[in-house]
Short mmCIF file of C-alpha atoms in Angstrom, two decimals:
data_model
loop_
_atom_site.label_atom_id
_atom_site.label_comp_id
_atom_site.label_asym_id
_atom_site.label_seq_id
_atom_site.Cartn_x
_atom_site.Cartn_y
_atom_site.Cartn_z
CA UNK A 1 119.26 94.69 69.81
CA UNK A 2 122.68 95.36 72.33
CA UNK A 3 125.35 95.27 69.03
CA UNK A 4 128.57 93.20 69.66
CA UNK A 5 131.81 93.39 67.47
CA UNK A 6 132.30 89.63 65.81
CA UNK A 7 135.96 90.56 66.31
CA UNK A 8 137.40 90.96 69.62
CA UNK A 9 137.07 94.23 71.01
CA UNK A 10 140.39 95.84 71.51
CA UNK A 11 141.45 97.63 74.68
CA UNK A 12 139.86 100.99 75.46
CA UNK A 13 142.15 103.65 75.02
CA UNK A 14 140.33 105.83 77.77
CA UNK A 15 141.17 105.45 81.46
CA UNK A 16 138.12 104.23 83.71
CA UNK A 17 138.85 107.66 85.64
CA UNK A 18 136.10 109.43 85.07
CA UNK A 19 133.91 106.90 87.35
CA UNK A 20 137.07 106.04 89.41
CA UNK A 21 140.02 108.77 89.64
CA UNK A 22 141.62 106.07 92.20
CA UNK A 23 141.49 103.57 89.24
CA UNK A 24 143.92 104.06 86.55
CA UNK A 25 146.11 101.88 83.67
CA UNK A 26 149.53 101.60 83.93
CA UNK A 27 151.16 99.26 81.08
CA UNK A 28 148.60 96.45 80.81
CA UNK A 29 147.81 96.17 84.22
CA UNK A 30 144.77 98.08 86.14
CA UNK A 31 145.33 99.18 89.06
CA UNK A 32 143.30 100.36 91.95
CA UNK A 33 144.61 102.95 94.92
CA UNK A 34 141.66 100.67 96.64
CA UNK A 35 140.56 102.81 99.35
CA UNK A 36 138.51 100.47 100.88
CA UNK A 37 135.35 98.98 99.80
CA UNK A 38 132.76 101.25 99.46
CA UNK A 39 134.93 102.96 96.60
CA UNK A 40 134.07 105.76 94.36
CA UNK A 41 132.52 103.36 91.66
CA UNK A 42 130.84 101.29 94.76
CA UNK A 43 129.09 105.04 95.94
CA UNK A 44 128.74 105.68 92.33
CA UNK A 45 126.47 102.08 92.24
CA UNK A 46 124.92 102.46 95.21
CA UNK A 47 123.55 105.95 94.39
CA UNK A 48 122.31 104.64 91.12
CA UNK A 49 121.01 101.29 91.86
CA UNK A 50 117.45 102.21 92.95
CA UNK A 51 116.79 104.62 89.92
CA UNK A 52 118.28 102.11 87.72
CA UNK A 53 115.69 99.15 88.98
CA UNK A 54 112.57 102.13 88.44
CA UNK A 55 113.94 102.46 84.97
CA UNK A 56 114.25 99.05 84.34
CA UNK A 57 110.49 98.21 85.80
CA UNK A 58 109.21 100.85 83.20
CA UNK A 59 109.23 98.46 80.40
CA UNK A 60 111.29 96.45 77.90
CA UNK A 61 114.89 98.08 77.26
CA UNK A 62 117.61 95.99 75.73
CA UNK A 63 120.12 98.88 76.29
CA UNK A 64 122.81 99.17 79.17
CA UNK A 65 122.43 102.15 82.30
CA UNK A 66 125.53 104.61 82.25
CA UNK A 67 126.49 102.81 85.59
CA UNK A 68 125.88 99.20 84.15
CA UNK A 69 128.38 100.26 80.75
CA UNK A 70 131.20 101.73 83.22
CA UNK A 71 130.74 98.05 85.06
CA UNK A 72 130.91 96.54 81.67
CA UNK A 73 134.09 98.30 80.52
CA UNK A 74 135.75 98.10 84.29
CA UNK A 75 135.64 94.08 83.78
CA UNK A 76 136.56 94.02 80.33
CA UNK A 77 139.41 96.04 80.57
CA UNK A 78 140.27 93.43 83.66
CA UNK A 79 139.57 90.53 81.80
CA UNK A 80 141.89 91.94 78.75
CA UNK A 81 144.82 92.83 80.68
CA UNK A 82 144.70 90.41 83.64
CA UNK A 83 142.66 87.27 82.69
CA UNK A 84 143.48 86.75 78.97
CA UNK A 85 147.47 87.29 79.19
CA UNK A 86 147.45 84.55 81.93
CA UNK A 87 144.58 82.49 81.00
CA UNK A 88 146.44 79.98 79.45
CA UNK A 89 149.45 79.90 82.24
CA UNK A 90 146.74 78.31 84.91
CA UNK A 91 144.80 76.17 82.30
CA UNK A 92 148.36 74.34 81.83
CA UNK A 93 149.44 73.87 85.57
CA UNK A 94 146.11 73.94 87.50
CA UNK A 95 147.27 76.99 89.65
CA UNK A 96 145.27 78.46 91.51
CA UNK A 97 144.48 82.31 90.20
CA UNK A 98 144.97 83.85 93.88
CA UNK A 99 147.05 86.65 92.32
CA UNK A 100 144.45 87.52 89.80
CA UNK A 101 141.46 87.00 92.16
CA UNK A 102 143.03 89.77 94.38
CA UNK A 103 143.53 91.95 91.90
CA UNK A 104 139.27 91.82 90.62
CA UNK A 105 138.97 91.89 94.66
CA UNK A 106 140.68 95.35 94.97
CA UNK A 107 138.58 96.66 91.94
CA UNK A 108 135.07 95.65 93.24
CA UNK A 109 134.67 93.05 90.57
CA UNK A 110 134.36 89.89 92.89
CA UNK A 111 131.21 89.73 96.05
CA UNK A 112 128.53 91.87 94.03
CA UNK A 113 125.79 90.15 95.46
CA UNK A 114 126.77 91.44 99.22
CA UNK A 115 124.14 93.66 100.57
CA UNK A 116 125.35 97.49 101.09
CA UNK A 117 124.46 97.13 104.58
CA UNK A 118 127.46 94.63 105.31
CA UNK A 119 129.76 97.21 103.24
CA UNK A 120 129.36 95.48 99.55
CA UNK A 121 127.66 96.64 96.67
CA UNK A 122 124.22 95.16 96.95
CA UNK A 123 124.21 95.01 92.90
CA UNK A 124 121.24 93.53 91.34
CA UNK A 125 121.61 89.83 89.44
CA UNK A 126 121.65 91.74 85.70
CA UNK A 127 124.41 93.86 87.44
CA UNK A 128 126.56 90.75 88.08
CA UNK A 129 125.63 89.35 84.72
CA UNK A 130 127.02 91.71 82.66
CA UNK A 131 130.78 91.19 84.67
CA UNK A 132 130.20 87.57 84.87
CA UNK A 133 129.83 87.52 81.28
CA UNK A 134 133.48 89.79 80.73
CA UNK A 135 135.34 88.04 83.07
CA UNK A 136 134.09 84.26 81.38
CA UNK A 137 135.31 85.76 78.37
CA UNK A 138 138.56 85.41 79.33
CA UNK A 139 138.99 82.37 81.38
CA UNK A 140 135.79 80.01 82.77
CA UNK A 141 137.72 78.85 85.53
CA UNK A 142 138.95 82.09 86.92
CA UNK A 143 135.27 83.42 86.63
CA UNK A 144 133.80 80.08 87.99
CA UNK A 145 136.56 80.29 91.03
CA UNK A 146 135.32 83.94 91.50
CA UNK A 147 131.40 83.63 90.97
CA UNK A 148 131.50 80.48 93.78
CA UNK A 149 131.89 83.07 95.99
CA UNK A 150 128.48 84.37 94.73
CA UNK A 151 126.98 80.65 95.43
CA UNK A 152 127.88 80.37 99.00
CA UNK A 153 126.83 83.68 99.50
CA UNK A 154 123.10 83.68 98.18
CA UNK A 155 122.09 81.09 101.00
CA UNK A 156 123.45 83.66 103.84
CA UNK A 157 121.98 86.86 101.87
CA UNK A 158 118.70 85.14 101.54
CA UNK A 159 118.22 83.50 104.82
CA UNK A 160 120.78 84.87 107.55
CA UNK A 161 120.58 87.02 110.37
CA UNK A 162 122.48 90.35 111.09
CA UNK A 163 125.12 88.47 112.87
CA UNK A 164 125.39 85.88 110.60
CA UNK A 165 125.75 88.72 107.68
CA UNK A 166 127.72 90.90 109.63
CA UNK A 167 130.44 88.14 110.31
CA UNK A 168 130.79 86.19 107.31
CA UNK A 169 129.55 88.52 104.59
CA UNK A 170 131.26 91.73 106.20
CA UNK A 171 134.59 89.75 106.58
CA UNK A 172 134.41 89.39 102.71
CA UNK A 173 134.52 93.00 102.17
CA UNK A 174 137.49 93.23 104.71
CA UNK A 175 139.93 90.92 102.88
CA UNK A 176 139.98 88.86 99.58
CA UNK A 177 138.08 85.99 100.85
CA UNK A 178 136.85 83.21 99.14
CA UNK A 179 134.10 80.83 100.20
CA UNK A 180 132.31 77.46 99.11
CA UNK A 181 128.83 75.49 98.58
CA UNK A 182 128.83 72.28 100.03
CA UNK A 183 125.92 70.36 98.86
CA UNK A 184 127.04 67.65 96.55
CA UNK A 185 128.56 64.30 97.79
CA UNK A 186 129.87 61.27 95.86
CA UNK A 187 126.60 59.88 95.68
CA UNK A 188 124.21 63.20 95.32
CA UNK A 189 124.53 65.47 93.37
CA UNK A 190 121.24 66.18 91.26
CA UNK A 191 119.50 63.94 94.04
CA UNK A 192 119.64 66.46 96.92
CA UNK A 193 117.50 64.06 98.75
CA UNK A 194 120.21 61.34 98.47
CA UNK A 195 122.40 63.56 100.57
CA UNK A 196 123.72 61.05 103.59
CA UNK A 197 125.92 64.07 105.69
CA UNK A 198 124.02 64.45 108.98
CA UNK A 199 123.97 67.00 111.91
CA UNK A 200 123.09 66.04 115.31
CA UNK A 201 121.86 68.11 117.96
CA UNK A 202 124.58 68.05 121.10
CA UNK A 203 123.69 69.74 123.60
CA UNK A 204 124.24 74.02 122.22
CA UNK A 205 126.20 72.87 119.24
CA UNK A 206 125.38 70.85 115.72
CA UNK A 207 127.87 68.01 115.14
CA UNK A 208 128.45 66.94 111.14
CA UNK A 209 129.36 64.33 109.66
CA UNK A 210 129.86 62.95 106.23
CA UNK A 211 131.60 64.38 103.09
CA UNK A 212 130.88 66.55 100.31
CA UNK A 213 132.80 66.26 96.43
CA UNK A 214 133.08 68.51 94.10
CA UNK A 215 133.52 71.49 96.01
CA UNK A 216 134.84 74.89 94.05
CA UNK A 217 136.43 76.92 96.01
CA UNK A 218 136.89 73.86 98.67
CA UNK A 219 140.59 74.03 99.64
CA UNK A 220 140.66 78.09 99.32
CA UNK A 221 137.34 79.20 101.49
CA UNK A 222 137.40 80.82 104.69
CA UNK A 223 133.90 79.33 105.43
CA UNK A 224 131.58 77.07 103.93
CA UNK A 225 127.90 77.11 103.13
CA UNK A 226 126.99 73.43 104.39
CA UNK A 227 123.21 71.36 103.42
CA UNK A 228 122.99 68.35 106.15
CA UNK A 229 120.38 66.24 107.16
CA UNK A 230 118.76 66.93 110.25
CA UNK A 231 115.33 64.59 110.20
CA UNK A 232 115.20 61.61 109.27
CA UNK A 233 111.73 60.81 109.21
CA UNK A 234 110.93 64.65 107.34
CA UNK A 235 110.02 64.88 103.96
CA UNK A 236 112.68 66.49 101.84
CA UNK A 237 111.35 69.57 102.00
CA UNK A 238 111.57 69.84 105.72
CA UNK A 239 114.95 67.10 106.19
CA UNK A 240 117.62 69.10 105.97
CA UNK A 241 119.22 72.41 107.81
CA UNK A 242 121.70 74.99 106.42
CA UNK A 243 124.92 75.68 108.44
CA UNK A 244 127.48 78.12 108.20
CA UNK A 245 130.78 76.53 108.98
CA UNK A 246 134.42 78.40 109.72
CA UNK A 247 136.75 76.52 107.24
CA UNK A 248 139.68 76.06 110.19
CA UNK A 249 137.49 74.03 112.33
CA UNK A 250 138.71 71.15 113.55
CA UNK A 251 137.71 67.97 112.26
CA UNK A 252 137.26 69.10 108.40
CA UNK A 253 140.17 67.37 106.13
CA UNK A 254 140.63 68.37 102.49
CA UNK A 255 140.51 66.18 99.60
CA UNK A 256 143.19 66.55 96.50
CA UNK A 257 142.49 69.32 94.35
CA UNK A 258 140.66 67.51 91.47
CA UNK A 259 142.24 67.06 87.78
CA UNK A 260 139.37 67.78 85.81
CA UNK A 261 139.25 68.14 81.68
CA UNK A 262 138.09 71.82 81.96
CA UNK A 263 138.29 74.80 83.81
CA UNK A 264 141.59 73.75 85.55
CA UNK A 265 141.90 76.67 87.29
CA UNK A 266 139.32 76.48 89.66
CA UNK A 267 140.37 74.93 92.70
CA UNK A 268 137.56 71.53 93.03
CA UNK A 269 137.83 69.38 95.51
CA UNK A 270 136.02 66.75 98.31
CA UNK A 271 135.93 67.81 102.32
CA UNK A 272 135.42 65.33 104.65
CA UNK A 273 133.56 66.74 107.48
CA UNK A 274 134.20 64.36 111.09
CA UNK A 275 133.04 65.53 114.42
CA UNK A 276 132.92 68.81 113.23
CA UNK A 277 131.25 71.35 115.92
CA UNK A 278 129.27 74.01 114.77
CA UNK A 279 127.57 76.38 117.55
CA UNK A 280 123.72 76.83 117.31
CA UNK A 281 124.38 80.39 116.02
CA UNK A 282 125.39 79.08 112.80
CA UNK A 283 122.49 77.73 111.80
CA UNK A 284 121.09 79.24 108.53
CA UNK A 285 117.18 79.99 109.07
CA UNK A 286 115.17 78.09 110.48
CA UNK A 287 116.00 73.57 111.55
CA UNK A 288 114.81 72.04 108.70
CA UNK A 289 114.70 74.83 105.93
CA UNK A 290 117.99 74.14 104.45
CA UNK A 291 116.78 72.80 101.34
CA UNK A 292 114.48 75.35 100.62
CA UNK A 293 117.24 77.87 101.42
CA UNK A 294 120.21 75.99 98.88
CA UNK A 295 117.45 75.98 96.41
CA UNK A 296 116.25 79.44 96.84
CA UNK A 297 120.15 80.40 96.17
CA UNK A 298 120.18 79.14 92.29
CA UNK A 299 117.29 81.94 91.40
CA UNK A 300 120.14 84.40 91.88
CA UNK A 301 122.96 81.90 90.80
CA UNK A 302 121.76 79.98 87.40
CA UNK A 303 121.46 82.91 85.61
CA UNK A 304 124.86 83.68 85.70
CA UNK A 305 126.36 80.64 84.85
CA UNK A 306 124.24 81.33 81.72
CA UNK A 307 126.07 84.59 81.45
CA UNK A 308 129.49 82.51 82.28
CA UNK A 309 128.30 80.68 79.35
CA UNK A 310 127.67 83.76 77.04
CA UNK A 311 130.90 84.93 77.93
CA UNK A 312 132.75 81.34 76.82
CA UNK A 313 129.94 81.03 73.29
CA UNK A 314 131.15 84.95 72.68
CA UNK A 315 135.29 84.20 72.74
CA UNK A 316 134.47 81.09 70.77
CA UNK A 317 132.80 83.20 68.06
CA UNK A 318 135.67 86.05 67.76
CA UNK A 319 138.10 83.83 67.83
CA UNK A 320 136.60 81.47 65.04
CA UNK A 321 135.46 85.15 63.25
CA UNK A 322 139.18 86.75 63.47
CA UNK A 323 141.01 82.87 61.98
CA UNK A 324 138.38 82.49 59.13
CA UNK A 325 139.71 86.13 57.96
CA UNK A 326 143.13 84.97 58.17
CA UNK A 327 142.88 81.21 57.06
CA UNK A 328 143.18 81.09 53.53
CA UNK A 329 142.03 78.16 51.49
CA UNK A 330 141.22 78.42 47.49
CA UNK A 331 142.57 81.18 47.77
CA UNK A 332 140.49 83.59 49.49
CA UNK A 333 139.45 83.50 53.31
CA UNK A 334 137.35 80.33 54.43
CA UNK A 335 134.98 83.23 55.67
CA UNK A 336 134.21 83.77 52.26
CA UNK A 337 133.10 80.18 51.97
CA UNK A 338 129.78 79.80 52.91
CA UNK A 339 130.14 76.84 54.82
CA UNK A 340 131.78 78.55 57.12
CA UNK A 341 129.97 81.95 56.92
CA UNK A 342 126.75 80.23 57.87
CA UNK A 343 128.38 78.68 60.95
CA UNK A 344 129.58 81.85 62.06
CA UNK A 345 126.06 83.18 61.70
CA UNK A 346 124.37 80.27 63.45
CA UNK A 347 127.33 81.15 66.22
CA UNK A 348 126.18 84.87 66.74
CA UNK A 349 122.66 84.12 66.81
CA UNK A 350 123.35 81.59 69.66
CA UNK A 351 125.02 84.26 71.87
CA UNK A 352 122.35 87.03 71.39
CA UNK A 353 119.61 84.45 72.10
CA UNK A 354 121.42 83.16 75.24
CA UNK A 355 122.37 86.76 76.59
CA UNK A 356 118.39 87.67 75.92
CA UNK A 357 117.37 84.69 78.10
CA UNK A 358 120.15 85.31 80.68
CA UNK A 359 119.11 88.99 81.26
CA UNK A 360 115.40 87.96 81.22
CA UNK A 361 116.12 86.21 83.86
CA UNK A 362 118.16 88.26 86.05
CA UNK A 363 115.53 91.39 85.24
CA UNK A 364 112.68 89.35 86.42
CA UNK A 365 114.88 88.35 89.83
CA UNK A 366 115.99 92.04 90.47
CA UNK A 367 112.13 93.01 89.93
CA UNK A 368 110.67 90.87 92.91
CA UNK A 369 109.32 88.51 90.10
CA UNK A 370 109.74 84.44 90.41
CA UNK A 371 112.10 83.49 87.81
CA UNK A 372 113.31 79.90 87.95
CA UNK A 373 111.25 78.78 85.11
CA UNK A 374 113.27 81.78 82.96
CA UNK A 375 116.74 80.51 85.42
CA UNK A 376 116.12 77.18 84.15
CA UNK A 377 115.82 77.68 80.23
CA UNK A 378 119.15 80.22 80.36
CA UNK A 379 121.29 77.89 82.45
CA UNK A 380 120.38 75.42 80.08
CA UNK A 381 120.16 77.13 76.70
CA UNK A 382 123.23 78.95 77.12
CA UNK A 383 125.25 76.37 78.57
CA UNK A 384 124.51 73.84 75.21
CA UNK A 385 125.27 77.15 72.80
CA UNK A 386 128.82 77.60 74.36
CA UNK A 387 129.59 73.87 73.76
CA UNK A 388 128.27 74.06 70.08
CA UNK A 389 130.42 77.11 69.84
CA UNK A 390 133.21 75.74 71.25
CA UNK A 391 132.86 72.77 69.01
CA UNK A 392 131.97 74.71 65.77
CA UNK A 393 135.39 77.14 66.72
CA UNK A 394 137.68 73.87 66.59
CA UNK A 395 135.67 73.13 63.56
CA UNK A 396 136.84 76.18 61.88
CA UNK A 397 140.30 76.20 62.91
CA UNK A 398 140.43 72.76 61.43
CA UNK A 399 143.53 70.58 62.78
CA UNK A 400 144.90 73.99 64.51
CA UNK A 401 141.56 73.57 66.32
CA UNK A 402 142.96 70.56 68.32
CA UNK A 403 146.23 72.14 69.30
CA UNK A 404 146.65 73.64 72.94
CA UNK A 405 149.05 76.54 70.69
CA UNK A 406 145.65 77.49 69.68
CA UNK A 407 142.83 79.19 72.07
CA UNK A 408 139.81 77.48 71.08
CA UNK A 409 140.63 73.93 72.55
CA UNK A 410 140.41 75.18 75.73
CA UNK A 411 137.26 76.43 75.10
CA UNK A 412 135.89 73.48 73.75
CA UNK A 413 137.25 71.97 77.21
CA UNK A 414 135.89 74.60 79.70
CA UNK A 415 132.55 74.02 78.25
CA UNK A 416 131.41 71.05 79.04
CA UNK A 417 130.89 71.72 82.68
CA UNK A 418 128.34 74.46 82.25
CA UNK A 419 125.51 71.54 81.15
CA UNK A 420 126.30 69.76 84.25
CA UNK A 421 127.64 72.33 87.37
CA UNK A 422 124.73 73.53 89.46
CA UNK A 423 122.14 71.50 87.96
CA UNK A 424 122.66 69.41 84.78
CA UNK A 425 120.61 70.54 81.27
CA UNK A 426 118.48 67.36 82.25
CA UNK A 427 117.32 68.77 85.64
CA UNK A 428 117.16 71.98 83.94
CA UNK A 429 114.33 70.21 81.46
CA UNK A 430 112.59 69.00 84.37
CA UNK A 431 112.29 72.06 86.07
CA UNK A 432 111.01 73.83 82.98
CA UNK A 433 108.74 70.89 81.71
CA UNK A 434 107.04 70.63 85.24
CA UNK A 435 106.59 74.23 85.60
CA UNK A 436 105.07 74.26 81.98
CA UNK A 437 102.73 71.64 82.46
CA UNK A 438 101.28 73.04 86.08
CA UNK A 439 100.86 75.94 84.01
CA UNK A 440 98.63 73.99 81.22
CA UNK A 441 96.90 72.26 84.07
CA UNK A 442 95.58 75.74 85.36
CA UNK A 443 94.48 76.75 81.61
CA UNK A 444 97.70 79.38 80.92
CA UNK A 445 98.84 79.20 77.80
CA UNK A 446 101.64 81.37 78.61
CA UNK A 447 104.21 82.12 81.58
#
């Protein structure tokens, strides 16, 4: 079983020089002499990735590679001296964490996914679970603003050409980017084949038009990942066509940046697309594949909003663990009281169960194996134990539980979007429940 301290894990005294001499602390800030991406922990990755994927085909390991625990401890030590100290800054006044993002840029914590061919790190899903699950720790919407960049990616890694790659994935690497998913609209969201934005063949370019809600990232991208409609007649399997589209072209107006409950500082908007001209180059795959491609994308992406989730369920436990040894009632700690003993327990089993399922599910992606039955049950098993977490941390804090003075409100706040953001817990069902009954239907008893 991979051991985790109930309490919070303090700072590690030891610099992260050994893997990167251009890394070091100063004060409570990490900073990186950045080179330029690759850097020495990038070659470091890149040298071990293969060998690490053999290893990890051998059979069942619940342990961490030496690469994978210098990953871990790079973006914990981030999230402890950049996220946490600031955390509650942009929760209050929405702002947008460009600083901090720049910061996990010059590092090599944000654009895992990128292949090392257009000068990222070509990381494996597991790989980008274990920082997505540090960085959540500290703030959901800071990790949720940088993983988005992760979602609009998937669709180009999976289905564009070397152009396509080379120009909007290798710009990533360049400069600290950020980029957006546009799929959902006012009235679409799980019903992707409700989607009314349409592109129309004019002459050598696609025009668009419609508008898309919801957008992360969606006032802060340099480009966009766009689904449109492209057949009207097709099934939806075949209606729809993936675009890539500059974010400064003309004809694309912003919406307000969105006041939502949680996660306030992720940047969520609606774009109006009108007229907008996108050259026949910037078509993702093949006319009519687009749904199959923005589909395709959540096998990489669901799993780690699972680990987002572990990351949120695991602060929620420390910080409920570290009060009930402080909080006295009767006097003695209310840990002592086993009302509250047994909800930390029921707490800690959540977040091993979750990270199990979450790293089942990136293994099986990073092996070549189908994994959206396994994508499905983390996304939505992990997302429901964060917001019992959450809930059961207020719980425990008592009335100090509902104050914004105290951490775990915000917790109980950022959670609710993980059972609804990139497919709710009730599409999540379906997906699993169809997927187990095909399988009964064929006479498996397991999957």
């Amino acid at each position: 079983m991979f051991a985790r301290q109930i309490a919070r894990s303090p700072l590690c005294s030891r610099s992260f020089s050994a893997a990167v001499p251009a890394a070091r602390l100063v004060g409570l800030s990490l900073v990186c002499a950045r080179e330029s991406l690759p850097s020495l922990l990038t070659r470091e990755l890149r040298k071990n990735k293969q060998s690490a994927v053999r290893n990890s085909s051998s059979g069942i390991s619940f342990g961490l590679n030496e690469e994978q625990k210098e990953l871990q401890d790079l973006a914990r030590k981030f999230t402890q001296n950049e996220i946490i100290p600031k955390a509650a800054h942009h929760d209050r006044t929405g702002e947008y964490p460009s600083e901090i993002l720049k910061k996990a840029w010059e590092v090599g914590l944000l654009n895992l996914h990128i292949p090392e061919a257009h000068g990222g790190l070509g990381l494996g899903v597991l790989d980008c679970a274990i920082v997505t699950e540090e960085l959540a720790y500290g703030c959901t919407g800071i990790q949720t603003a940088a993983e988005a960049n992760g979602l609009a990616q998937a669709p180009v890694i999976l289905a564009g050409n070397k152009a396509q790659k080379d120009k909007y994935l290798g710009r990533m690497t360049e400069a600290p980017l950020m980029c957006a998913y546009c799929v959902t609209e006012p009235g679409a969201g799980s019903d992707v084949a409700g989607l009314q934005t349409r592109a129309e063949k004019k002459g050598d370019k696609w025009v668009i038009n419609g508008g898309k809600m919801w957008i992360t990232n969606g006032g802060k991208a340099d480009w966009y990942f766009l689904l449109a409609k492209t057949d009207e007649k097709a099934n939806t399997g075949r209606a729809f066509t993936g675009f890539i589209i500059d974010a400064k072209s003309p004809g694309i107006t912003l919406g307000k940046k969105e006041i939502n409950m949680g996660q306030k500082a992720s940047d969520t908007r609606g774009i109006t697309f009108e007229d907008v001209a996108v050259p026949e180059e910037n078509v993702l795959g093949e006319v009519g594949a687009g749904f199959k491609i923005a589909m395709g994308a959540f096998d990489i992406t669901r799993p780690l909003v699972a680990a987002g989730a572990v990351g949120l369920a695991r602060r929620a436990l420390d910080e409920a663990a570290k009060y009930s040894l402080e909080r006295k009632t009767m006097g003695k700690p209310i840990a002592s009281h086993q009302a509250i003993a047994f909800m930390l327990a029921d707490m800690a089993m959540g977040v091993e169960a979750s990270r199990n399922m979450t790293w089942k599910a990136a293994w099986l992606r990073d092996n070549g194996q189908k994994n959206t039955y396994w994508a499905s049950m983390a996304k939505a098993f992990a997302s429901e134990v964060a917001n019992k977490n959450a809930a059961d941390a207020v719980q425990i804090f008592g009335g100090n539980g509902f104050n914004s003075e105290y951490p775990v409100e915000k917790l109980m706040r950022d959670a609710k979007i993980f059972m609804i953001y990139e497919g709710t817990s009730q599409i999540q069902r379906l997906v699993i429940s169809r997927t187990l009954l095909d399988a009964a239907k064929a006479g498996d008893v397991y999957i």
